[in-house]
Each structure stands twice: as C-alpha cells, then as structure tokens.
Amino acid sequence: MTATPVSSNTEPLDFDSLVVLLEHVFLRHGTSTDVARTLALNCAGAERDGAHSHGVFRIPGYVSTLKSGWVNGQAVPVVEDVASGFVRVDAANGFAQPALAAARGLLVEKARSAGIAVLAIRNSHHFAALWPDVEPFAYEGLVALSVVNSMTCVVPHGADRPLFGTNPIAFAAPRADGDPIVFDLATSAIAHGDVQIAARKGERLSPGMGVDSLGQPTQDPKAILEGGALLPFGGHKGSALSMMVELLAAALTGGNFSFEFDWSNHPGAKTPWTGQLLIVIDPSKAAGQSFAERSQELVRQMHGVGLKRLPGDRRHHQRAKSAAEGIRLEPEVLANLRELAGL
Ligand SMILES: NC(=O)C1=CN([C@@H]2O[C@H](COP(=O)(O)OP(=O)(O)OC[C@H]3O[C@@H](n4cnc5c(N)ncnc54)[C@H](OP(=O)(O)O)[C@@H]3O)[C@@H](O)[C@H]2O)C=CC1
Ligand SMILES: O=C(O)C1=NCCCC1
C-alpha cells in the first residue's frame, strides 16, 4: 500500500487519500488487507457521495466493534455454488462486503447464463450504505436488488415494541444515457445513523419517526436512542417491506433475524450480525437489448411531468463535486481518523 500523506489541516482530501487513510484505520484494528481495502473503498465512496450517515461517521463504530471481538476482521468467506441460479456465502462472522466480493464473479456468470441469479450471504455484518453493493452491477448492464437486515429498533406497524431492523432495500438498473437508476432506502421512517447525527447536532426530527421509552411519539432523537424506537416509513406498507427484508435477508440466507443476535457480551459492538440477499438479472434475457432504452424512456417521461430529482441524482452531483473540489471533513473528524490510523 502506498500511503499518500494526508494533511492535518482542513484542505479537502482527494478520494484516493481518504481510501488510504481509512485502510490504515482498518489495518491498525486487525483486519486483513483485503477487508481493509474493501471497507475503505465503501466508506470513502459513501463520504464522497455525501451519504454521510454511512461515510466516515461510521469509522468509530467499526473500530469499537473490531476492538470488542464481535466481528472477525480477518474472516475468509466460504462461497458455495449451490444451483444454476444460486450462490451461497458464509461470511464467517466477517463483513458482508468482502463476502459479496468473493462471490461476485460467480454471481455475474450465473446471471448472464441463466438470466437471473441469487446471492445469499449469511453470518455477516453490514454497517454501510447498500447502494455500493448494487450500483456496479447496473454499470455492467445488469439489474440488481439487495436487502439487508440490521438490529431490532423498529416497531412493526400495529405493534407496541420494536422487532424489525431499519432494513434497507437498494435497487439499480442501467439506462441508455447517463448514470444508472439507483435507489437505496431504509424501511424505517429514518435511518438509525441519521437519528444519531440529529442527536449530536441537537436537532429535532419530523413527526412520525419514532417513539420514546414509554411508546409515546417523540421528535427528540435522544429519546429514541435512549430506550425508544423507530417507526416504519409509510405505516403498514413500510412495515410489510421491513418484514419482507427480514424474510429474504435472514430466513432465506440462514442469517440472524434482527432480534436474534445478542451483542451484550461485546461492549462497543455496533455491527448487526445478520444476512444479506442480492438478486441480479440480465435484462437482455428478458426484454432483449431494449431495457436500457426503456428505462431511459421512463426517466424522460418522469422529467416530462416536472420531476427535477431522481433517486441517485444528489449522490452523483456530490460525487462530481467531490471529484472537482475534493472531500471536506471537519478538522476534528480528520484528526480523529488520523489518530485511529496511527498517523
Ligand atoms: N446497513 C444497514 O443495515 C443499513 C443501512 N442503511 C443505509 O442508510 C442510508 C440512508 O437511508 P435513508 O435515510 O432511508 O435514505 P434517504 O431517505 O436519504 O434516501 C432514500 C432514497 O431516496 C432518494 N431520495 C431522497 N430524497 C429524494 C427526493 N427528494 N427526490 C428523489 N429521490 C430522493 C435518495 O437518493 P440520493 O441518495 O440521491 O439522495 C435515496 O436513493 C442508505 O444508504 C441505507 O442503505 C439504512 C439502514 C440500515
Ligand atoms: O443507519 C442505520 O439504520 C444502520 N446502519 C448501519 C447498520 C445498522 C443500522
């Protein structure tokens, strides 16, 4: 690894320098070089794209989790070729992204030959944004959908206690002109990371996002974090989607439901120990070569009815801005990263 020196002032960082800095942090806290590289690219990519709830904000959580012994930063995923359209990976109590990386080649090969392929990851920890897992498939002309479950903090619609995780769903599809169509959303009214950020900033949340420890509606993020819980987005509809994520990411993969793991013996552990499912489709097997044209037509029509912003537009705008101007971190955030990296 060639480390580009990272300055200690508030000058913006280029992407590669941020990746190297984060690699140092992961390596210093016991991950293998492959895992360090994979997680550093993922986390720096989120920061570059302005996905702040899953950018460098997450690094202290990764570090405390690695220190706690909850996750194996050196895990070597075990890939199983189980059927013509099915790949299974045991992440071996490691992170989900290296498990996806290990199975990716086989997954794409199967999707291209069978038209569709499923990747079931179990025994894995996902602490990141989900869009980086699906977006690259769309740049290769494939459609991808992924779900991952997290930790119990969401009250199912109509229930009175939390059970589900914040359980995101990410989708990516190619289009003829421009970047792929990508969305990535928590099935809770707000991601847990954004509640933490709001609590730190002393901001109040919009109504309908969470309840306090007595189950009463609250807009105070601290009340949600200290014994309270989140609500699903869209009432019974988001709740049904969150239930689906539990079924696909945990029951179908052999991973834990959000309520099944107990990290109480690992103080500092933050990463949910669950599962993840990916479905990859080769659209050329269905609609022929026309899919990207058809998705472009849909975008054209959406713009035609006055839509200014598609899901993913903000990220791509921020990505271009970061490429032109660099990635700006708060001085204390940068200082903390350098300290964690031992630089
Ligand atoms: N690993 C895990 O277990 C978990 C991870 N997460 C992650 O948290 C992140 C944040 O999730 P969440 O807070 O739900 O995301 P947001 O609500 O911020 O955004 C959800 C999606 O909607 C798009 N979007 C937002 N506002 C608009 C708008 N006004 N018009 C059009 N599109 C819009 C976003 O695009 P754009 O990105 O361009 O703004 C994005 O694709 C995700 O990356 C998710 O994967 C969440 C829960 C658990
Ligand atoms: O923001 C969230 O919600 C989560 N992100 C990472 C994993 C735990 C839940």
Short mmCIF file of C-alpha atoms and ligand atoms in Angstrom, two decimals:
data_model
loop_
_atom_site.label_atom_id
_atom_site.label_comp_id
_atom_site.label_asym_id
_atom_site.label_seq_id
_atom_site.Cartn_x
_atom_site.Cartn_y
_atom_site.Cartn_z
CA MET A 1 0.00 0.00 0.00
CA THR A 2 1.42 3.40 -0.96
CA ALA A 3 0.20 5.94 1.51
CA THR A 4 -0.45 9.38 0.15
CA PRO A 5 0.27 11.69 3.08
CA VAL A 6 -2.90 13.16 4.50
CA SER A 7 -2.58 16.73 5.60
CA SER A 8 -3.67 17.68 9.10
CA ASN A 9 -5.33 20.91 8.03
CA THR A 10 -8.82 21.33 6.63
CA GLU A 11 -7.77 21.15 2.99
CA PRO A 12 -10.08 18.84 1.06
CA LEU A 13 -8.84 15.28 0.54
CA ASP A 14 -8.83 13.51 -2.76
CA PHE A 15 -10.69 10.21 -2.85
CA ASP A 16 -7.57 8.03 -3.00
CA SER A 17 -6.03 9.72 0.02
CA LEU A 18 -9.21 9.17 2.02
CA VAL A 19 -9.22 5.49 1.00
CA VAL A 20 -5.61 5.10 2.13
CA LEU A 21 -6.30 6.82 5.44
CA LEU A 22 -9.28 4.54 6.11
CA GLU A 23 -7.27 1.47 5.07
CA HIS A 24 -4.74 2.38 7.74
CA VAL A 25 -7.51 2.61 10.32
CA PHE A 26 -8.89 -0.81 9.46
CA LEU A 27 -5.46 -2.47 9.28
CA ARG A 28 -4.44 -0.96 12.60
CA HIS A 29 -7.54 -2.52 14.17
CA GLY A 30 -6.91 -6.02 12.99
CA THR A 31 -8.49 -6.53 9.57
CA SER A 32 -6.81 -8.32 6.70
CA THR A 33 -5.53 -6.18 3.82
CA ASP A 34 -8.41 -7.32 1.58
CA VAL A 35 -11.02 -6.42 4.16
CA ALA A 36 -9.34 -3.08 4.88
CA ARG A 37 -9.33 -2.20 1.18
CA THR A 38 -12.94 -3.26 0.62
CA LEU A 39 -14.32 -1.38 3.63
CA ALA A 40 -12.17 1.69 2.99
CA LEU A 41 -13.42 1.97 -0.59
CA ASN A 42 -17.00 1.51 0.54
CA CYS A 43 -16.82 4.06 3.34
CA ALA A 44 -14.86 6.63 1.34
CA GLY A 45 -17.34 6.20 -1.53
CA ALA A 46 -20.24 7.00 0.79
CA GLU A 47 -18.43 10.09 2.11
CA ARG A 48 -17.55 11.21 -1.43
CA ASP A 49 -21.21 10.86 -2.48
CA GLY A 50 -22.49 12.81 0.52
CA ALA A 51 -24.06 9.70 2.08
CA HIS A 52 -22.92 11.00 5.46
CA SER A 53 -24.84 8.60 7.72
CA HIS A 54 -22.66 5.80 6.29
CA GLY A 55 -19.41 7.58 5.49
CA VAL A 56 -16.56 8.33 7.89
CA PHE A 57 -19.17 8.89 10.61
CA ARG A 58 -19.20 5.07 10.87
CA ILE A 59 -15.46 4.62 11.44
CA PRO A 60 -15.52 4.87 15.26
CA GLY A 61 -18.27 2.22 15.23
CA TYR A 62 -16.19 -0.09 13.03
CA VAL A 63 -13.22 0.42 15.34
CA SER A 64 -15.10 -0.22 18.58
CA THR A 65 -16.70 -3.31 17.02
CA LEU A 66 -13.34 -4.70 15.90
CA LYS A 67 -11.89 -4.00 19.35
CA SER A 68 -14.80 -5.79 21.02
CA GLY A 69 -14.08 -9.05 19.18
CA TRP A 70 -17.68 -9.16 17.92
CA VAL A 71 -16.68 -9.40 14.26
CA ASN A 72 -13.79 -11.21 12.57
CA GLY A 73 -11.89 -8.65 10.51
CA GLN A 74 -9.77 -11.42 9.01
CA ALA A 75 -12.67 -13.68 8.04
CA VAL A 76 -12.31 -15.61 4.80
CA PRO A 77 -15.75 -16.03 3.20
CA VAL A 78 -16.74 -19.51 2.01
CA VAL A 79 -18.50 -19.44 -1.37
CA GLU A 80 -20.79 -22.33 -2.35
CA ASP A 81 -22.05 -22.89 -5.89
CA VAL A 82 -25.39 -24.44 -4.92
CA ALA A 83 -27.56 -24.32 -8.06
CA SER A 84 -27.65 -22.90 -11.57
CA GLY A 85 -29.09 -19.63 -10.27
CA PHE A 86 -27.99 -19.66 -6.66
CA VAL A 87 -24.76 -18.81 -4.84
CA ARG A 88 -24.41 -19.06 -1.08
CA VAL A 89 -21.70 -17.43 1.04
CA ASP A 90 -20.85 -17.97 4.66
CA ALA A 91 -19.19 -14.69 5.62
CA ALA A 92 -17.63 -16.48 8.60
CA ASN A 93 -18.64 -13.77 11.06
CA GLY A 94 -16.92 -11.18 8.90
CA PHE A 95 -18.18 -8.19 6.97
CA ALA A 96 -20.74 -8.62 4.19
CA GLN A 97 -18.88 -6.64 1.52
CA PRO A 98 -15.85 -8.98 1.31
CA ALA A 99 -18.33 -11.89 1.11
CA LEU A 100 -20.05 -10.19 -1.84
CA ALA A 101 -16.67 -9.50 -3.44
CA ALA A 102 -15.69 -13.17 -3.09
CA ALA A 103 -18.89 -14.39 -4.78
CA ARG A 104 -19.36 -11.61 -7.31
CA GLY A 105 -17.67 -13.25 -10.29
CA LEU A 106 -19.71 -16.44 -9.96
CA LEU A 107 -22.90 -14.45 -9.38
CA VAL A 108 -22.46 -12.42 -12.57
CA GLU A 109 -21.53 -15.51 -14.56
CA LYS A 110 -24.73 -17.24 -13.40
CA ALA A 111 -26.90 -14.17 -14.00
CA ARG A 112 -25.58 -13.88 -17.54
CA SER A 113 -26.08 -17.56 -18.34
CA ALA A 114 -29.41 -18.20 -16.55
CA GLY A 115 -30.79 -14.66 -16.84
CA ILE A 116 -31.13 -14.36 -13.07
CA ALA A 117 -29.03 -15.33 -10.06
CA VAL A 118 -29.40 -15.02 -6.32
CA LEU A 119 -26.64 -14.48 -3.78
CA ALA A 120 -27.42 -15.43 -0.18
CA ILE A 121 -24.92 -14.11 2.35
CA ARG A 122 -25.19 -15.28 5.96
CA ASN A 123 -23.18 -14.94 9.14
CA SER A 124 -22.29 -11.41 8.02
CA HIS A 125 -22.07 -7.85 9.34
CA HIS A 126 -23.32 -4.95 7.21
CA PHE A 127 -22.64 -1.49 8.65
CA ALA A 128 -22.73 0.52 5.46
CA ALA A 129 -24.90 2.06 2.76
CA LEU A 130 -26.42 -0.57 0.47
CA TRP A 131 -26.22 1.25 -2.86
CA PRO A 132 -22.48 0.47 -3.33
CA ASP A 133 -23.47 -3.22 -3.40
CA VAL A 134 -25.91 -2.81 -6.31
CA GLU A 135 -24.76 0.18 -8.38
CA PRO A 136 -21.73 -1.52 -10.01
CA PHE A 137 -23.97 -4.25 -11.50
CA ALA A 138 -26.01 -1.63 -13.33
CA TYR A 139 -22.83 -0.14 -14.84
CA GLU A 140 -22.32 -3.65 -16.28
CA GLY A 141 -25.82 -3.65 -17.84
CA LEU A 142 -27.44 -5.78 -15.10
CA VAL A 143 -30.39 -5.07 -12.83
CA ALA A 144 -29.70 -5.66 -9.13
CA LEU A 145 -31.76 -5.67 -5.97
CA SER A 146 -30.42 -6.15 -2.46
CA VAL A 147 -31.80 -6.26 1.06
CA VAL A 148 -30.05 -6.48 4.42
CA ASN A 149 -31.50 -6.62 7.91
CA SER A 150 -29.98 -4.77 10.85
CA MET A 151 -30.75 -4.70 14.59
CA THR A 152 -34.03 -4.51 16.47
CA CYS A 153 -35.04 -0.85 16.73
CA VAL A 154 -38.24 -0.54 14.64
CA VAL A 155 -41.76 -1.16 15.95
CA PRO A 156 -43.81 -3.09 13.36
CA HIS A 157 -46.95 -1.18 12.38
CA GLY A 158 -49.69 -2.00 14.87
CA ALA A 159 -47.27 -3.44 17.47
CA ASP A 160 -46.12 -1.82 20.68
CA ARG A 161 -42.49 -2.94 20.91
CA PRO A 162 -39.56 -2.96 18.45
CA LEU A 163 -38.71 -6.11 16.49
CA PHE A 164 -37.51 -5.21 12.98
CA GLY A 165 -34.28 -3.56 11.94
CA THR A 166 -34.03 -0.45 9.80
CA ASN A 167 -33.74 -2.96 6.93
CA PRO A 168 -32.81 -1.12 3.72
CA ILE A 169 -33.69 -2.03 0.16
CA ALA A 170 -31.42 -0.99 -2.72
CA PHE A 171 -32.12 -1.26 -6.44
CA ALA A 172 -30.06 -0.45 -9.50
CA ALA A 173 -30.92 -0.55 -13.21
CA PRO A 174 -28.98 0.57 -16.28
CA ARG A 175 -30.28 3.25 -18.59
CA ALA A 176 -29.21 4.24 -22.06
CA ASP A 177 -27.92 7.75 -21.31
CA GLY A 178 -26.44 8.68 -18.00
CA ASP A 179 -25.82 7.02 -14.72
CA PRO A 180 -27.88 4.00 -13.68
CA ILE A 181 -31.16 4.45 -11.85
CA VAL A 182 -30.41 3.66 -8.20
CA PHE A 183 -32.37 3.97 -5.02
CA ASP A 184 -31.40 2.88 -1.55
CA LEU A 185 -33.75 3.39 1.37
CA ALA A 186 -34.22 2.26 4.93
CA THR A 187 -37.69 0.80 5.55
CA SER A 188 -37.79 2.79 8.80
CA ALA A 189 -39.01 6.40 8.70
CA ILE A 190 -35.38 7.44 9.20
CA ALA A 191 -32.09 5.53 9.24
CA HIS A 192 -30.63 4.90 12.68
CA GLY A 193 -27.47 6.72 11.60
CA ASP A 194 -29.44 9.88 10.86
CA VAL A 195 -31.05 9.71 14.31
CA GLN A 196 -27.55 9.60 15.83
CA ILE A 197 -26.43 12.54 13.70
CA ALA A 198 -29.52 14.56 14.67
CA ALA A 199 -28.88 13.77 18.35
CA ARG A 200 -25.30 15.01 18.07
CA LYS A 201 -26.36 18.20 16.36
CA GLY A 202 -29.18 18.80 18.86
CA GLU A 203 -31.77 18.77 16.07
CA ARG A 204 -35.37 17.63 16.35
CA LEU A 205 -36.85 15.06 13.99
CA SER A 206 -40.00 15.36 11.89
CA PRO A 207 -43.15 13.96 13.49
CA GLY A 208 -43.94 10.27 12.99
CA MET A 209 -40.40 8.89 13.02
CA GLY A 210 -40.09 7.42 16.48
CA VAL A 211 -41.34 6.78 19.97
CA ASP A 212 -39.80 7.22 23.40
CA SER A 213 -39.22 4.53 26.02
CA LEU A 214 -42.91 4.71 27.01
CA GLY A 215 -44.01 4.18 23.41
CA GLN A 216 -45.14 7.80 23.09
CA PRO A 217 -44.49 9.70 19.84
CA THR A 218 -41.37 11.85 20.07
CA GLN A 219 -39.33 14.15 17.88
CA ASP A 220 -36.35 14.00 20.24
CA PRO A 221 -33.63 11.78 18.71
CA LYS A 222 -32.08 11.17 22.13
CA ALA A 223 -35.37 9.79 23.43
CA ILE A 224 -35.39 7.37 20.50
CA LEU A 225 -31.80 6.30 21.11
CA GLU A 226 -32.22 6.01 24.88
CA GLY A 227 -34.83 3.30 25.21
CA GLY A 228 -37.17 4.45 22.46
CA ALA A 229 -37.60 3.06 18.96
CA LEU A 230 -38.18 3.97 15.33
CA LEU A 231 -41.31 3.54 13.24
CA PRO A 232 -41.52 2.09 9.74
CA PHE A 233 -41.97 4.55 6.87
CA GLY A 234 -45.46 4.65 5.40
CA GLY A 235 -47.21 2.79 8.24
CA HIS A 236 -48.33 -0.73 7.32
CA LYS A 237 -46.66 -0.51 3.88
CA GLY A 238 -43.13 0.13 5.12
CA SER A 239 -43.76 -2.42 7.87
CA ALA A 240 -44.62 -5.08 5.28
CA LEU A 241 -41.45 -4.27 3.33
CA SER A 242 -39.39 -4.47 6.51
CA MET A 243 -40.92 -7.88 7.24
CA MET A 244 -40.01 -8.95 3.70
CA VAL A 245 -36.42 -7.86 4.29
CA GLU A 246 -36.26 -9.99 7.47
CA LEU A 247 -37.53 -12.97 5.48
CA LEU A 248 -35.21 -12.53 2.50
CA ALA A 249 -32.06 -11.36 4.28
CA ALA A 250 -32.29 -13.68 7.28
CA ALA A 251 -34.72 -16.60 6.87
CA LEU A 252 -33.74 -17.23 3.25
CA THR A 253 -29.99 -16.87 3.72
CA GLY A 254 -29.61 -18.67 7.05
CA GLY A 255 -28.62 -15.41 8.76
CA ASN A 256 -29.97 -13.98 12.01
CA PHE A 257 -33.21 -12.07 12.22
CA SER A 258 -32.62 -8.57 13.59
CA PHE A 259 -33.89 -9.71 17.00
CA GLU A 260 -31.83 -12.89 17.17
CA PHE A 261 -28.29 -11.84 17.97
CA ASP A 262 -27.11 -10.77 21.40
CA TRP A 263 -24.14 -8.43 21.49
CA SER A 264 -24.46 -7.57 25.20
CA ASN A 265 -21.25 -9.50 26.00
CA HIS A 266 -19.33 -7.37 23.49
CA PRO A 267 -19.42 -3.78 24.75
CA GLY A 268 -18.64 -1.49 21.83
CA ALA A 269 -20.15 -3.86 19.24
CA LYS A 270 -22.21 -1.90 16.71
CA THR A 271 -22.43 -4.03 13.58
CA PRO A 272 -25.60 -6.11 13.13
CA TRP A 273 -24.79 -9.84 12.72
CA THR A 274 -27.39 -10.81 10.17
CA GLY A 275 -27.63 -11.69 6.46
CA GLN A 276 -27.99 -10.13 3.02
CA LEU A 277 -29.66 -11.16 -0.22
CA LEU A 278 -28.86 -9.96 -3.74
CA ILE A 279 -30.83 -10.73 -6.89
CA VAL A 280 -29.10 -9.98 -10.19
CA ILE A 281 -30.98 -10.05 -13.51
CA ASP A 282 -29.60 -9.88 -17.03
CA PRO A 283 -32.26 -7.79 -18.80
CA SER A 284 -31.04 -8.89 -22.22
CA LYS A 285 -32.58 -12.29 -21.47
CA ALA A 286 -35.98 -10.71 -20.83
CA ALA A 287 -36.60 -7.57 -22.88
CA GLY A 288 -33.64 -8.06 -25.17
CA GLN A 289 -31.27 -5.14 -25.65
CA SER A 290 -34.11 -2.65 -25.23
CA PHE A 291 -34.14 -2.47 -21.43
CA ALA A 292 -31.73 0.44 -21.10
CA GLU A 293 -33.69 2.34 -23.77
CA ARG A 294 -36.93 1.62 -21.95
CA SER A 295 -35.57 2.80 -18.61
CA GLN A 296 -34.27 5.91 -20.36
CA GLU A 297 -37.77 6.48 -21.73
CA LEU A 298 -39.22 6.19 -18.23
CA VAL A 299 -36.74 8.81 -16.98
CA ARG A 300 -37.62 11.06 -19.94
CA GLN A 301 -41.31 10.79 -19.09
CA MET A 302 -40.70 11.47 -15.41
CA HIS A 303 -38.77 14.61 -16.29
CA GLY A 304 -41.57 15.46 -18.72
CA VAL A 305 -44.10 15.61 -15.88
CA GLY A 306 -41.93 18.02 -13.94
CA LEU A 307 -39.68 15.74 -11.90
CA LYS A 308 -36.42 17.51 -11.13
CA ARG A 309 -34.68 14.96 -8.94
CA LEU A 310 -34.37 11.23 -9.43
CA PRO A 311 -33.11 8.95 -6.65
CA GLY A 312 -29.33 8.92 -7.01
CA ASP A 313 -29.11 12.40 -8.61
CA ARG A 314 -28.00 14.03 -5.36
CA ARG A 315 -25.25 11.44 -4.87
CA HIS A 316 -23.98 11.79 -8.42
CA HIS A 317 -23.98 15.55 -8.12
CA GLN A 318 -22.00 15.27 -4.90
CA ARG A 319 -19.66 12.70 -6.49
CA ALA A 320 -18.84 15.11 -9.31
CA LYS A 321 -18.35 17.93 -6.80
CA SER A 322 -16.01 15.79 -4.68
CA ALA A 323 -14.02 14.88 -7.78
CA ALA A 324 -13.64 18.56 -8.69
CA GLU A 325 -13.15 20.05 -5.23
CA GLY A 326 -12.05 17.14 -3.02
CA ILE A 327 -13.76 15.73 0.06
CA ARG A 328 -14.05 18.07 3.01
CA LEU A 329 -14.01 16.69 6.54
CA GLU A 330 -14.42 18.61 9.78
CA PRO A 331 -10.95 19.23 11.29
CA GLU A 332 -11.76 17.21 14.41
CA VAL A 333 -13.12 14.33 12.31
CA LEU A 334 -9.94 14.27 10.22
CA ALA A 335 -7.78 14.49 13.36
CA ASN A 336 -9.66 11.58 14.90
CA LEU A 337 -9.24 9.47 11.75
CA ARG A 338 -5.51 10.21 11.68
CA GLU A 339 -5.25 9.20 15.32
CA LEU A 340 -7.18 5.97 14.71
CA ALA A 341 -4.88 5.32 11.76
CA GLY A 342 -1.80 5.91 13.93
CA LEU A 343 -0.55 8.58 11.53
N1 LIG B 1 -26.50 -1.45 6.56
C1 LIG B 1 -27.66 -1.31 7.16
O1 LIG B 1 -28.10 -2.17 7.90
C2 LIG B 1 -28.45 -0.08 6.96
C3 LIG B 1 -28.05 0.89 6.07
N2 LIG B 1 -28.84 1.98 5.83
C4 LIG B 1 -28.40 2.95 4.84
O2 LIG B 1 -28.77 4.25 5.22
C5 LIG B 1 -28.77 5.07 4.07
C6 LIG B 1 -29.81 6.14 4.20
O3 LIG B 1 -31.10 5.57 4.10
P1 LIG B 1 -32.37 6.55 4.09
O4 LIG B 1 -32.21 7.57 5.14
O5 LIG B 1 -33.59 5.75 4.06
O6 LIG B 1 -32.17 7.26 2.70
P2 LIG B 1 -32.85 8.62 2.17
O7 LIG B 1 -34.22 8.75 2.71
O8 LIG B 1 -31.92 9.76 2.37
O9 LIG B 1 -32.90 8.36 0.60
C7 LIG B 1 -33.57 7.25 0.11
C8 LIG B 1 -33.54 7.23 -1.40
O10 LIG B 1 -34.40 8.24 -1.89
C9 LIG B 1 -33.68 9.16 -2.71
N3 LIG B 1 -34.22 10.47 -2.40
C10 LIG B 1 -34.16 11.15 -1.23
N4 LIG B 1 -34.82 12.30 -1.33
C11 LIG B 1 -35.30 12.37 -2.60
C12 LIG B 1 -36.07 13.33 -3.32
N5 LIG B 1 -36.49 14.45 -2.73
N6 LIG B 1 -36.38 13.07 -4.60
C13 LIG B 1 -35.97 11.93 -5.19
N7 LIG B 1 -35.23 10.97 -4.57
C14 LIG B 1 -34.91 11.20 -3.29
C15 LIG B 1 -32.23 9.01 -2.31
O11 LIG B 1 -31.40 9.38 -3.40
P3 LIG B 1 -30.00 10.16 -3.12
O12 LIG B 1 -29.10 9.12 -2.50
O13 LIG B 1 -29.54 10.64 -4.44
O14 LIG B 1 -30.32 11.28 -2.16
C16 LIG B 1 -32.16 7.53 -1.99
O15 LIG B 1 -31.98 6.73 -3.12
C17 LIG B 1 -28.92 4.12 2.89
O16 LIG B 1 -27.74 4.14 2.13
C18 LIG B 1 -29.11 2.75 3.53
O17 LIG B 1 -28.55 1.68 2.81
C19 LIG B 1 -30.04 2.14 6.44
C20 LIG B 1 -30.48 1.21 7.32
C21 LIG B 1 -29.72 0.05 7.70
O1 LIG B 2 -28.45 3.65 9.77
C1 LIG B 2 -28.89 2.52 10.09
O2 LIG B 2 -30.10 2.32 10.29
C2 LIG B 2 -27.94 1.40 10.23
N1 LIG B 2 -26.83 1.47 9.60
C3 LIG B 2 -25.77 0.51 9.67
C4 LIG B 2 -26.18 -0.75 10.33
C5 LIG B 2 -27.11 -0.53 11.45
C6 LIG B 2 -28.31 0.27 11.06
#
